[in-house]
Structures are given as structure tokens and as C-alpha cells.
C-alpha atoms as a printed R data frame, in Angstrom:
    type eleno elety resid chain resno       x       y       z
1   ATOM     1    CA   MET     A     1  45.580  18.259  12.973
2   ATOM     2    CA   LYS     A     2  42.595  16.602  14.176
3   ATOM     3    CA   LYS     A     3  42.284  15.274  10.315
4   ATOM     4    CA   ILE     A     4  45.332  13.334  10.949
5   ATOM     5    CA   LYS     A     5  44.629  12.340  14.147
6   ATOM     6    CA   TYR     A     6  41.272  10.717  13.315
7   ATOM     7    CA   LEU     A     7  42.837   9.304   9.813
8   ATOM     8    CA   ILE     A     8  45.110   7.726  11.890
9   ATOM     9    CA   PHE     A     9  42.472   6.485  14.616
10  ATOM    10    CA   THR     A    10  40.467   5.374  11.203
11  ATOM    11    CA   LEU     A    11  43.162   2.930   9.701
12  ATOM    12    CA   ILE     A    12  43.718   1.750  12.943
13  ATOM    13    CA   PHE     A    13  40.553   0.455  13.745
14  ATOM    14    CA   ILE     A    14  39.960  -0.879  10.052
15  ATOM    15    CA   SER     A    15  43.020  -2.740  10.337
16  ATOM    16    CA   LEU     A    16  42.543  -4.484  13.948
17  ATOM    17    CA   SER     A    17  38.877  -5.321  12.140
18  ATOM    18    CA   VAL     A    18  40.437  -7.171   9.572
19  ATOM    19    CA   SER     A    19  43.015  -8.767  11.763
20  ATOM    20    CA   TYR     A    20  39.785  -9.677  13.657
21  ATOM    21    CA   VAL     A    21  38.102 -10.885  10.941
22  ATOM    22    CA   SER     A    22  41.091 -12.945   9.440
23  ATOM    23    CA   ALA     A    23  41.676 -14.689  12.793
24  ATOM    24    CA   SER     A    24  37.973 -15.713  13.483
25  ATOM    25    CA   CYS     A    25  36.181 -18.505  12.014
26  ATOM    26    CA   THR     A    26  32.582 -20.206  12.661
27  ATOM    27    CA   SER     A    27  32.256 -23.551  13.712
28  ATOM    28    CA   GLU     A    28  30.708 -24.466  10.782
29  ATOM    29    CA   GLU     A    29  33.572 -23.242   8.794
30  ATOM    30    CA   LEU     A    30  36.285 -24.533  11.380
31  ATOM    31    CA   SER     A    31  34.572 -27.845  10.961
32  ATOM    32    CA   LYS     A    32  35.226 -28.010   7.116
33  ATOM    33    CA   LEU     A    33  38.896 -27.104   7.846
34  ATOM    34    CA   LYS     A    34  39.044 -29.951  10.359
35  ATOM    35    CA   ALA     A    35  37.852 -32.392   7.465
36  ATOM    36    CA   GLU     A    36  40.009 -31.088   4.932
37  ATOM    37    CA   ALA     A    37  43.056 -31.368   7.440
38  ATOM    38    CA   SER     A    38  41.955 -35.108   8.461
39  ATOM    39    CA   LYS     A    39  42.688 -35.789   4.849
40  ATOM    40    CA   ILE     A    40  46.924 -34.851   5.291
41  ATOM    41    CA   LYS     A    41  48.779 -38.351   5.141
42  ATOM    42    CA   VAL     A    42  52.103 -38.695   6.896
43  ATOM    43    CA   THR     A    43  54.642 -41.263   5.827
44  ATOM    44    CA   TYR     A    44  58.567 -41.737   6.331
45  ATOM    45    CA   LYS     A    45  61.631 -42.918   5.097
46  ATOM    46    CA   HIS     A    46  64.481 -44.456   7.116
47  ATOM    47    CA   LEU     A    47  68.003 -42.412   5.464
48  ATOM    48    CA   GLY     A    48  70.442 -44.624   6.408
49  ATOM    49    CA   LYS     A    49  73.807 -43.903   7.412
50  ATOM    50    CA   ILE     A    50  74.207 -40.173   7.288
51  ATOM    51    CA   GLU     A    51  78.204 -38.961   7.616
52  ATOM    52    CA   TYR     A    52  78.422 -35.078   8.829
53  ATOM    53    CA   GLU     A    53  81.715 -32.920   7.505
54  ATOM    54    CA   ASP     A    54  82.737 -33.023  11.153
55  ATOM    55    CA   GLY     A    55  83.209 -36.888  11.173
56  ATOM    56    CA   ASP     A    56  80.155 -37.421  13.319
57  ATOM    57    CA   VAL     A    57  77.856 -40.540  12.150
58  ATOM    58    CA   THR     A    58  74.093 -41.095  12.733
59  ATOM    59    CA   TYR     A    59  71.203 -43.600  11.892
60  ATOM    60    CA   SER     A    60  68.337 -41.607  13.167
61  ATOM    61    CA   LEU     A    61  67.180 -39.285  10.863
62  ATOM    62    CA   PHE     A    62  63.941 -39.860   8.429
63  ATOM    63    CA   ASP     A    63  62.350 -37.909   5.473
64  ATOM    64    CA   VAL     A    64  58.581 -37.511   6.595
65  ATOM    65    CA   THR     A    65  57.067 -36.679   3.967
66  ATOM    66    CA   MET     A    66  53.314 -34.699   4.376
67  ATOM    67    CA   LYS     A    67  50.985 -35.326   1.865
68  ATOM    68    CA   ASN     A    68  47.514 -34.161   0.220
69  ATOM    69    CA   ILE     A    69  47.913 -30.537   2.401
70  ATOM    70    CA   PRO     A    70  45.333 -28.347   1.005
71  ATOM    71    CA   ASP     A    71  45.905 -25.082  -0.147
72  ATOM    72    CA   ASN     A    72  46.285 -22.073   2.204
73  ATOM    73    CA   PHE     A    73  47.230 -24.663   4.745
74  ATOM    74    CA   TYR     A    74  50.523 -25.159   6.487
75  ATOM    75    CA   ILE     A    75  52.213 -26.984   9.473
76  ATOM    76    CA   LYS     A    76  54.110 -26.222  11.890
77  ATOM    77    CA   ILE     A    77  56.415 -28.549  14.192
78  ATOM    78    CA   PRO     A    78  56.472 -27.052  17.752
79  ATOM    79    CA   LYS     A    79  59.935 -29.229  18.816
80  ATOM    80    CA   LEU     A    80  61.800 -28.200  15.759
81  ATOM    81    CA   THR     A    81  60.240 -24.533  15.880
82  ATOM    82    CA   ALA     A    82  59.777 -24.796  12.062
83  ATOM    83    CA   THR     A    83  56.557 -23.975   9.690
84  ATOM    84    CA   PHE     A    84  56.333 -26.666   6.277
85  ATOM    85    CA   GLU     A    85  54.312 -24.675   3.630
86  ATOM    86    CA   PRO     A    86  53.373 -27.315   0.947
87  ATOM    87    CA   THR     A    87  54.713 -27.316  -2.986
88  ATOM    88    CA   ASN     A    88  51.832 -29.201  -4.695
89  ATOM    89    CA   GLY     A    89  50.080 -30.387  -1.696
90  ATOM    90    CA   THR     A    90  53.192 -31.937  -0.442
91  ATOM    91    CA   ALA     A    91  56.012 -30.765   2.385
92  ATOM    92    CA   VAL     A    92  58.735 -32.570   3.665
93  ATOM    93    CA   ALA     A    93  60.527 -32.684   6.959
94  ATOM    94    CA   LYS     A    94  63.968 -34.534   8.058
95  ATOM    95    CA   ILE     A    95  62.979 -35.556  11.612
96  ATOM    96    CA   ASN     A    96  65.288 -37.554  14.063
97  ATOM    97    CA   THR     A    97  63.533 -40.791  16.156
98  ATOM    98    CA   GLY     A    98  61.042 -40.617  18.517
99  ATOM    99    CA   LYS     A    99  57.387 -38.958  19.039
100 ATOM   100    CA   TRP     A   100  56.663 -35.749  17.104
101 ATOM   101    CA   GLN     A   101  53.164 -33.967  16.811
102 ATOM   102    CA   LEU     A   102  52.375 -32.067  13.750
103 ATOM   103    CA   GLU     A   103  50.058 -29.035  13.988
104 ATOM   104    CA   VAL     A   104  48.088 -28.210  11.283
105 ATOM   105    CA   TYR     A   105  46.867 -24.530  10.532
106 ATOM   106    CA   SER     A   106  44.993 -22.985   8.025
107 ATOM   107    CA   ASN     A   107  45.506 -19.211   6.695
108 ATOM   108    CA   LYS     A   108  41.855 -18.501   6.475
109 ATOM   109    CA   CYS     A   109  41.177 -18.029  10.357
110 ATOM   110    CA   GLU     A   110  44.944 -18.439  11.633
111 ATOM   111    CA   GLU     A   111  43.986 -21.283  14.104
112 ATOM   112    CA   MET     A   112  45.194 -25.209  14.548
113 ATOM   113    CA   VAL     A   113  42.578 -27.198  12.987
114 ATOM   114    CA   GLY     A   114  43.953 -30.524  13.061
115 ATOM   115    CA   VAL     A   115  47.011 -32.482  15.164
116 ATOM   116    CA   ILE     A   116  48.993 -35.069  13.553
117 ATOM   117    CA   ASN     A   117  51.222 -37.792  15.751
118 ATOM   118    CA   VAL     A   118  54.099 -39.140  14.410
119 ATOM   119    CA   GLU     A   119  56.520 -42.180  15.929
120 ATOM   120    CA   LEU     A   120  59.425 -42.521  14.086
121 ATOM   121    CA   PRO     A   121  61.107 -45.874  15.554
122 ATOM   122    CA   LYS     A   122  64.522 -45.995  16.980
123 ATOM   123    CA   PHE     A   123  67.250 -47.546  14.576
124 ATOM   124    CA   ASN     A   124  68.907 -50.455  16.042
125 ATOM   125    CA   THR     A   125  72.606 -50.066  15.169
126 ATOM   126    CA   TYR     A   126  73.166 -53.939  16.674
127 ATOM   127    CA   SER     A   127  71.837 -54.976  13.068
128 ATOM   128    CA   LEU     A   128  74.810 -54.295  11.556
129 ATOM   129    CA   ASP     A   129  77.048 -56.275  13.465
130 ATOM   130    CA   PRO     A   130  78.689 -59.430  11.824
131 ATOM   131    CA   LEU     A   131  76.568 -61.490  14.423
132 ATOM   132    CA   CYS     A   132  73.628 -60.516  12.827
133 ATOM   133    CA   GLU     A   133  74.717 -62.136   9.592
134 ATOM   134    CA   GLY     A   134  72.544 -65.023   8.341
135 ATOM   135    CA   ILE     A   135  70.037 -64.454  11.087
136 ATOM   136    CA   ASP     A   136  66.226 -63.810  10.493
137 ATOM   137    CA   GLU     A   137  64.850 -60.784  12.728
138 ATOM   138    CA   SER     A   138  61.685 -61.745  13.075
139 ATOM   139    CA   GLU     A   139  63.206 -65.029  15.360
140 ATOM   140    CA   VAL     A   140  65.835 -62.662  17.176
141 ATOM   141    CA   PRO     A   141  64.418 -59.278  17.548
142 ATOM   142    CA   LEU     A   142  68.256 -57.769  18.517
143 ATOM   143    CA   CYS     A   143  68.874 -58.576  15.243
144 ATOM   144    CA   GLY     A   144  66.031 -56.223  14.014
145 ATOM   145    CA   LYS     A   145  66.368 -52.782  11.625
146 ATOM   146    CA   TYR     A   146  64.711 -50.969  14.603
147 ATOM   147    CA   TYR     A   147  64.725 -51.600  18.023
148 ATOM   148    CA   GLU     A   148  62.942 -49.789  21.124
149 ATOM   149    CA   TYR     A   149  64.621 -51.295  24.113
150 ATOM   150    CA   ASP     A   150  68.075 -50.083  25.170
151 ATOM   151    CA   VAL     A   151  70.485 -53.209  25.738
152 ATOM   152    CA   SER     A   152  73.943 -53.909  26.440
153 ATOM   153    CA   TYR     A   153  76.473 -54.886  23.675
154 ATOM   154    CA   GLU     A   154  77.017 -57.955  26.154
155 ATOM   155    CA   ARG     A   155  73.714 -58.598  26.478
156 ATOM   156    CA   PHE     A   156  73.373 -58.502  22.821
157 ATOM   157    CA   LYS     A   157  76.051 -60.468  22.212
158 ATOM   158    CA   GLU     A   158  75.305 -63.286  24.802
159 ATOM   159    CA   THR     A   159  71.827 -63.673  22.875
160 ATOM   160    CA   VAL     A   160  72.977 -63.494  19.734
161 ATOM   161    CA   SER     A   161  75.831 -65.908  20.139
162 ATOM   162    CA   ALA     A   162  73.752 -68.204  21.900
163 ATOM   163    CA   TYR     A   163  71.072 -68.342  19.244
164 ATOM   164    CA   ARG     A   164  73.883 -69.343  16.627
165 ATOM   165    CA   ASP     A   165  75.372 -71.852  18.485
166 ATOM   166    CA   ASN     A   166  71.607 -73.614  19.077
167 ATOM   167    CA   HIS     A   167  71.439 -73.257  15.414
168 ATOM   168    CA   MET     A   168  74.658 -74.179  14.162
169 ATOM   169    CA   ILE     A   169  75.020 -71.160  12.013
170 ATOM   170    CA   ASN     A   170  78.269 -69.767  13.772
171 ATOM   171    CA   ASN     A   171  80.747 -70.952  10.633
172 ATOM   172    CA   GLU     A   172  77.927 -71.161   8.347
173 ATOM   173    CA   GLU     A   173  78.680 -68.812   4.791
174 ATOM   174    CA   THR     A   174  76.032 -66.267   3.956
175 ATOM   175    CA   ASP     A   175  74.820 -67.189   0.190
176 ATOM   176    CA   ASP     A   176  76.405 -63.935  -0.815
177 ATOM   177    CA   GLU     A   177  79.903 -65.142   0.340
178 ATOM   178    CA   LYS     A   178  79.272 -68.797  -1.345
179 ATOM   179    CA   GLU     A   179  78.517 -67.057  -4.351
180 ATOM   180    CA   ASN     A   180  81.568 -64.256  -4.152
181 ATOM   181    CA   PHE     A   181  83.844 -67.491  -3.661
182 ATOM   182    CA   SER     A   182  82.155 -69.170  -6.645
183 ATOM   183    CA   LYS     A   183  83.289 -66.272  -8.892
184 ATOM   184    CA   VAL     A   184  86.587 -65.882  -7.773
185 ATOM   185    CA   PHE     A   185  87.457 -69.380  -8.014
186 ATOM   186    CA   ASN     A   186  85.699 -69.738 -11.367
187 ATOM   187    CA   LYS     A   187  87.752 -66.436 -12.920
188 ATOM   188    CA   ILE     A   188  91.117 -68.117 -11.175
189 ATOM   189    CA   SER     A   189  90.391 -71.465 -13.288
190 ATOM   190    CA   LYS     A   190  90.046 -70.001 -16.432
191 ATOM   191    CA   PHE     A   191  92.977 -67.984 -15.968
192 ATOM   192    CA   ILE     A   192  95.056 -71.041 -15.135
193 ATOM   193    CA   VAL     A   193  93.452 -72.917 -18.015
194 ATOM   194    CA   LYS     A   194  94.233 -70.114 -20.104
195 ATOM   195    CA   TYR     A   195  97.865 -69.716 -19.359
196 ATOM   196    CA   LYS     A   196  98.712 -73.243 -18.097
197 ATOM   197    CA   LEU     A   197 101.657 -73.444 -20.730
198 ATOM   198    CA   TYR     A   198 103.160 -70.355 -18.506
199 ATOM   199    CA   PHE     A   199 102.037 -72.155 -15.140
200 ATOM   200    CA   ILE     A   200 103.827 -75.363 -16.652
201 ATOM   201    CA   THR     A   201 107.150 -73.456 -17.759
202 ATOM   202    CA   PHE     A   202 107.148 -71.568 -14.511
203 ATOM   203    CA   SER     A   203 106.469 -74.488 -12.087
204 ATOM   204    CA   ILE     A   204 109.482 -76.312 -14.018
205 ATOM   205    CA   ILE     A   205 111.606 -73.780 -13.655
206 ATOM   206    CA   ILE     A   206 110.696 -73.202  -9.583
207 ATOM   207    CA   ILE     A   207 111.674 -77.241  -9.504
208 ATOM   208    CA   LEU     A   208 114.629 -77.390 -11.241
209 ATOM   209    CA   THR     A   209 116.354 -74.117  -9.989
210 ATOM   210    CA   PRO     A   210 117.404 -75.703  -6.518
211 ATOM   211    CA   ILE     A   211 118.447 -78.353  -7.970
212 ATOM   212    CA   ILE     A   212 120.691 -76.995 -10.640
213 ATOM   213    CA   ILE     A   213 122.266 -74.399  -7.867
214 ATOM   214    CA   LYS     A   214 122.278 -77.800  -5.520
215 ATOM   215    CA   LEU     A   215 124.234 -79.448  -8.229
216 ATOM   216    CA   PHE     A   216 126.349 -77.008  -9.560
217 ATOM   217    CA   LYS     A   217 127.605 -76.522  -5.514
218 ATOM   218    CA   LYS     A   218 128.897 -80.312  -5.145
219 ATOM   219    CA   LYS     A   219 130.606 -79.929  -8.741
220 ATOM   220    CA   LYS     A   220 132.298 -76.758  -7.069
221 ATOM   221    CA   LYS     A   221 132.944 -78.674  -4.043
222 ATOM   222    CA   ARG     A   222 134.197 -81.429  -5.782
223 ATOM   223    CA   GLY     A   223 136.733 -79.382  -8.119
224 ATOM   224    CA   VAL     A   224 137.951 -77.304  -4.786
225 ATOM   225    CA   LEU     A   225 138.810 -81.372  -3.219
226 ATOM   226    CA   GLU     A   226 140.414 -82.162  -6.377
């Protein structure tokens, strides 16, 4: 019995010792790990319009890509309560607009060795409004893809409408609209030229039919009077 207790005590001691060793790093080791963590690069890409099965729509999602993650490193995002382990030095997370903190850890000492702060811009749904067509967003930020401030639709409409009036672009067609109209017009013209004989015949029938009907009615009326 004493031998079993001694064996259990020894195993517990060894496991605690191993745990302690793996959870501690010297200052020099930490310095190296932090230097490696500083090489991690973060980029993001806006995912555009996302439609869910329940019919909800969002424009706030981004793909956040973490590159150059060293072996035996991983990243935690506390606000998501999620951990990301790299594949070939890369990990990807889907994150909403806002400010985020990415914590970098090393398996070597289970200690945070770096922090990466990421701020994802706020997508501007007003940029999709027809009022923004043909407007340079550098001149009218309210029509830009991203806009950080909250503005009422009334204020947006008033500002953008005033800009359109001042620059006389209220009724101006966009290049795409002009190009589309030109394509449609050309197709119609070619169709008419190709089947002009049918169009002429059809036009003559359309014109003569009411005249013939009218003459027929007059003749019938005369016959009745006689």
C-alpha cells in the first residue's frame, strides 16, 4: 500500500514538474518568441453582401487572414472566444466590423508573446443607394464604401442631392447605361434591317385594315338605305 502511495506521489510530482517546465520560459526565450510573433502579418478582405437562410442580410463580415505564423504558435481572439491554429503558416477568421485584439501564443511556454490590434472599417450601406451613382467618393465621403459615422438617411439624401444639383448630374446617364442603351439600339436596328420586308408588309396591313373596314361599313350602310 505504501509503495502504491509512493508511486502515485512520484507520478503527480513528475507531472507537475513537466507542467511547470513547459509553462515557463527564460527572458531570452521570450524575447526570441516575441521577435518571431512580430513577423506575423494580418490582412483583411470585405466579403460584401452575405445572405443567411433566415433571410437576414449583412455587409459587415470580413475575412481576416493571419500569415507568417511560426510553427507551434497559435492565435486567440478573446472577443470570439476562439483559437486559430495555422495551416502552412496561415489562419483565417471571419470577423465583423470593429476593433479586435489578436493574442499570439507559443506552445513552448504557453504564454502570450504578442498582440496584434486590428480595426475593420464600417461598410457604408448608403454607397449602394442610386443617389451615389456617378459620384466620386473622394468628393462625397457619404458615398464611399466605408464610413465610420452614423448619419440619418435624411441627412445623406440632402447632402448628396445638393451635390448632384450643384454639379448638374441629376439626369446624367452613367457610362454603363449609355453603353447598354447603345447595344440595345444596335440590336433593334439590325433586326429591323434584316426583317424590313416583313415590317413593311405588316405596316401596310395595319394601315389599310381600318380603311377597308370603314369602306366596307359605308358600302353596307348604303346597301341598307337603298
